[in-house]
Amino acid sequence: MGSLQEQVLPQEDDGTLSAVFDNKNPPRLGTDVGIRLPLSAIAAFASGLALGASHGSTKASFRFRAENAHRFPTSPTGWYQYHKSKNYTSMIGGLKEGTKLGMKVGIGAVAFCIFEETVDHARGNRDFLSTVTAGLSFSGVYSLLARHDVYTAARTAKVGLKLSLAYGLLQDVFASFRGSRPQYIQFMFNVLGKPGFP
C-alpha cells in the first residue's frame, strides 16, 4: 500500500492552494514558511515555558508558605516533609504556569508569522512594512482579545510598532547580507550610485 499522497489524485485547483504563501522574493530569514512556522512555535513555546515555570514556581512556593504559616513543623522530620511538599507544590505550579504561558506565546508567534506572510503575499513584497503591518494587526487583535481599554490598547500598539519595526529592519539587513536586498534598499543604492556590497 502506497503513501497517502500517492492515493489522493491531484485536483485542478491544487495549484492555487499550494501557492497561498508563494512570493517572487526570497523567504524571510532564509527559511521557507513551512519550516519557519514550527521553528518559531517551538522557540516561542520554550521561551514561554521557561519564563512561566520560573514565575509559576516562585508564586506557588510563596502561596504554599502563606497557606502553611500557621502550622510550622517542630521536628527535623517535619521540616524535611515541609520542604519536600513545598518543592513538589512549587514544581507542579511552575509546570502549570509554564505550559500555559508557553502555549500562549507559541500561538502568538505562529499568528504573527501567519499575519506577516499574509501581508507579504498581499503586497507581493517582503520588507519591514509587512512586518510592521503584521505587528500592528497582532497588537490590535491581542488588545481586542484581552479587552484592553483605549489607553492600554494604544500602549500595546506602540510597543507592537517599535518591536515589529526593529524586527523587520533586522530581517531586511539579514536579507541584504545574504545577497537579496529589499527593493527600498536597492533603490537607495541606485539613487546614491553605489554598487553595494556583493
Coordinates of C-alpha atoms in Angstrom, one line a residue:
M1 CA 0.0 0.0 0.0
G2 CA 1.4 3.4 -1.0
S3 CA 1.6 6.6 0.9
L4 CA -1.4 8.8 1.4
Q5 CA 0.0 11.3 -1.2
E6 CA 0.1 8.6 -3.8
Q7 CA -3.5 7.5 -3.1
V8 CA -5.0 11.0 -3.4
L9 CA -5.4 12.1 -7.0
P10 CA -4.4 15.7 -7.8
Q11 CA -7.2 18.2 -8.5
E12 CA -7.2 21.1 -10.8
D13 CA -7.3 23.8 -8.0
D14 CA -4.4 22.3 -6.0
G15 CA -2.0 24.9 -7.6
T16 CA -3.8 27.8 -6.0
L17 CA -3.9 26.2 -2.6
S18 CA -0.2 25.4 -2.6
A19 CA 0.6 28.9 -3.8
V20 CA -1.0 30.7 -0.8
F21 CA 2.3 32.0 0.5
D22 CA 4.3 31.9 -2.7
N23 CA 6.2 35.1 -3.4
K24 CA 8.8 36.1 -6.0
N25 CA 11.1 37.4 -3.3
P26 CA 13.3 35.0 -1.2
P27 CA 11.8 33.7 2.0
R28 CA 12.3 35.6 5.3
L29 CA 15.3 34.8 7.3
G30 CA 16.4 32.4 4.5
T31 CA 13.8 29.9 5.7
D32 CA 10.6 28.7 4.0
V33 CA 7.4 29.5 5.8
G34 CA 6.7 25.7 6.2
I35 CA 9.8 25.4 8.2
R36 CA 9.8 28.8 9.9
L37 CA 6.3 28.3 11.5
P38 CA 7.1 25.2 13.5
L39 CA 10.5 26.6 14.5
S40 CA 9.1 29.8 15.7
A41 CA 6.3 28.0 17.6
I42 CA 8.8 25.7 19.3
A43 CA 11.2 28.5 20.2
A44 CA 8.3 30.7 21.5
F45 CA 6.9 27.8 23.5
A46 CA 10.3 27.0 25.0
S47 CA 10.8 30.7 26.0
G48 CA 7.3 30.9 27.4
L49 CA 7.7 27.6 29.3
A50 CA 11.0 28.8 30.9
L51 CA 9.6 32.2 31.9
G52 CA 6.3 30.8 33.1
A53 CA 7.9 28.0 35.0
S54 CA 10.2 30.4 36.8
H55 CA 7.3 32.8 37.7
G56 CA 4.8 30.0 38.5
S57 CA 7.2 28.0 40.8
T58 CA 8.0 31.2 42.8
K59 CA 4.3 32.1 43.0
A60 CA 3.4 28.5 44.1
S61 CA 6.2 28.5 46.6
F62 CA 5.0 31.7 48.2
R63 CA 1.4 30.5 48.2
F64 CA 2.5 27.3 50.0
R65 CA 4.4 29.3 52.6
A66 CA 1.4 31.6 53.2
E67 CA -1.1 28.7 53.5
N68 CA 1.1 26.9 56.0
A69 CA 2.5 29.8 58.0
H70 CA 0.2 29.0 61.0
R71 CA 1.5 25.4 61.3
F72 CA 5.2 25.3 61.0
P73 CA 6.8 21.9 61.8
T74 CA 8.6 21.4 65.1
S75 CA 10.8 18.4 64.4
P76 CA 13.6 17.8 61.8
T77 CA 11.4 15.2 60.1
G78 CA 8.5 17.6 60.0
W79 CA 10.8 20.3 58.4
Y80 CA 12.0 17.7 55.8
Q81 CA 8.4 16.9 54.9
Y82 CA 7.5 20.6 54.8
H83 CA 10.3 21.4 52.3
K84 CA 9.6 18.3 50.3
S85 CA 5.9 19.3 50.0
K86 CA 6.8 22.9 49.2
N87 CA 9.2 21.9 46.5
Y88 CA 6.7 19.5 45.0
T89 CA 4.0 22.2 45.0
S90 CA 6.4 24.7 43.5
M91 CA 7.4 22.3 40.7
I92 CA 3.8 21.5 39.8
G93 CA 2.8 25.2 39.9
G94 CA 5.8 26.0 37.7
L95 CA 4.9 23.4 35.1
K96 CA 1.3 24.5 35.0
E97 CA 2.1 28.2 34.6
G98 CA 5.0 27.4 32.2
T99 CA 2.8 25.3 30.0
K100 CA 0.0 28.0 30.0
L101 CA 2.4 30.8 29.1
G102 CA 4.3 28.6 26.6
M103 CA 1.1 27.8 24.7
K104 CA 0.0 31.5 24.7
V105 CA 3.4 32.7 23.4
G106 CA 3.7 29.9 20.9
I107 CA 0.2 30.6 19.5
G108 CA 1.0 34.3 19.4
A109 CA 4.3 33.7 17.5
V110 CA 2.6 31.5 14.9
A111 CA -0.2 34.0 14.5
F112 CA 2.3 36.8 14.0
C113 CA 4.2 34.7 11.3
I114 CA 0.9 34.0 9.5
F115 CA 0.0 37.7 9.6
E116 CA 3.4 38.6 8.3
E117 CA 3.3 36.0 5.4
T118 CA -0.3 37.1 4.6
V119 CA 0.7 40.7 4.3
D120 CA 3.8 39.7 2.2
H121 CA 1.6 37.8 -0.1
A122 CA -1.0 40.6 -0.4
R123 CA 1.7 43.2 -1.1
G124 CA 3.8 40.9 -3.3
N125 CA 6.9 42.2 -1.4
R126 CA 8.9 41.2 1.6
D127 CA 10.2 44.1 3.6
F128 CA 9.8 45.8 7.0
L129 CA 6.5 47.3 6.1
S130 CA 4.9 43.9 6.1
T131 CA 6.4 43.2 9.5
V132 CA 5.1 46.5 10.9
T133 CA 1.6 45.9 9.4
A134 CA 1.6 42.4 11.0
G135 CA 2.8 43.7 14.3
L136 CA 0.2 46.4 14.5
S137 CA -2.5 44.0 13.4
F138 CA -1.4 41.5 16.0
S139 CA -1.3 44.1 18.8
G140 CA -4.8 45.1 17.8
V141 CA -6.1 41.6 17.9
Y142 CA -4.4 41.0 21.2
S143 CA -5.9 44.2 22.7
L144 CA -9.3 43.1 21.5
L145 CA -9.0 39.6 23.0
A146 CA -7.6 40.9 26.3
R147 CA -10.3 43.5 26.4
H148 CA -7.9 46.4 27.0
D149 CA -9.2 49.9 27.4
V150 CA -8.2 52.6 24.9
Y151 CA -5.1 53.7 26.7
T152 CA -3.7 50.2 27.2
A153 CA -4.5 49.3 23.6
A154 CA -2.6 52.4 22.4
R155 CA 0.3 51.4 24.6
T156 CA 0.2 47.9 23.2
A157 CA 0.1 49.3 19.6
K158 CA 3.1 51.5 20.4
V159 CA 5.1 48.5 21.7
G160 CA 4.0 46.4 18.7
L161 CA 5.1 49.2 16.3
K162 CA 8.5 49.5 17.9
L163 CA 9.2 45.8 18.1
S164 CA 7.9 45.0 14.7
L165 CA 9.9 47.9 13.1
A166 CA 13.1 46.7 14.8
Y167 CA 12.4 43.1 13.8
G168 CA 11.5 44.0 10.2
L169 CA 14.6 46.1 9.7
L170 CA 16.7 43.4 11.2
Q171 CA 15.3 40.9 8.7
D172 CA 16.0 43.3 5.9
V173 CA 19.6 43.8 7.0
F174 CA 19.9 40.0 7.2
A175 CA 18.4 39.6 3.7
S176 CA 20.8 42.2 2.4
F177 CA 23.8 40.4 3.7
R178 CA 22.5 37.2 2.1
G179 CA 22.5 38.9 -1.2
S180 CA 18.8 39.6 -1.8
R181 CA 18.3 43.2 -0.9
P182 CA 14.7 44.5 -0.4
Q183 CA 13.5 47.0 -3.0
Y184 CA 13.9 50.1 -0.9
I185 CA 17.5 49.3 -0.1
Q186 CA 18.2 48.6 -3.8
F187 CA 16.5 51.9 -4.6
M188 CA 18.8 53.8 -2.2
F189 CA 21.9 52.2 -3.7
N190 CA 20.7 53.1 -7.2
V191 CA 20.0 56.7 -6.2
L192 CA 23.3 57.1 -4.4
G193 CA 25.1 55.5 -7.3
K194 CA 26.9 53.0 -5.1
P195 CA 27.3 49.4 -6.4
G196 CA 26.6 48.0 -2.9
F197 CA 28.1 45.0 -1.3
P198 CA 28.3 41.7 -3.1

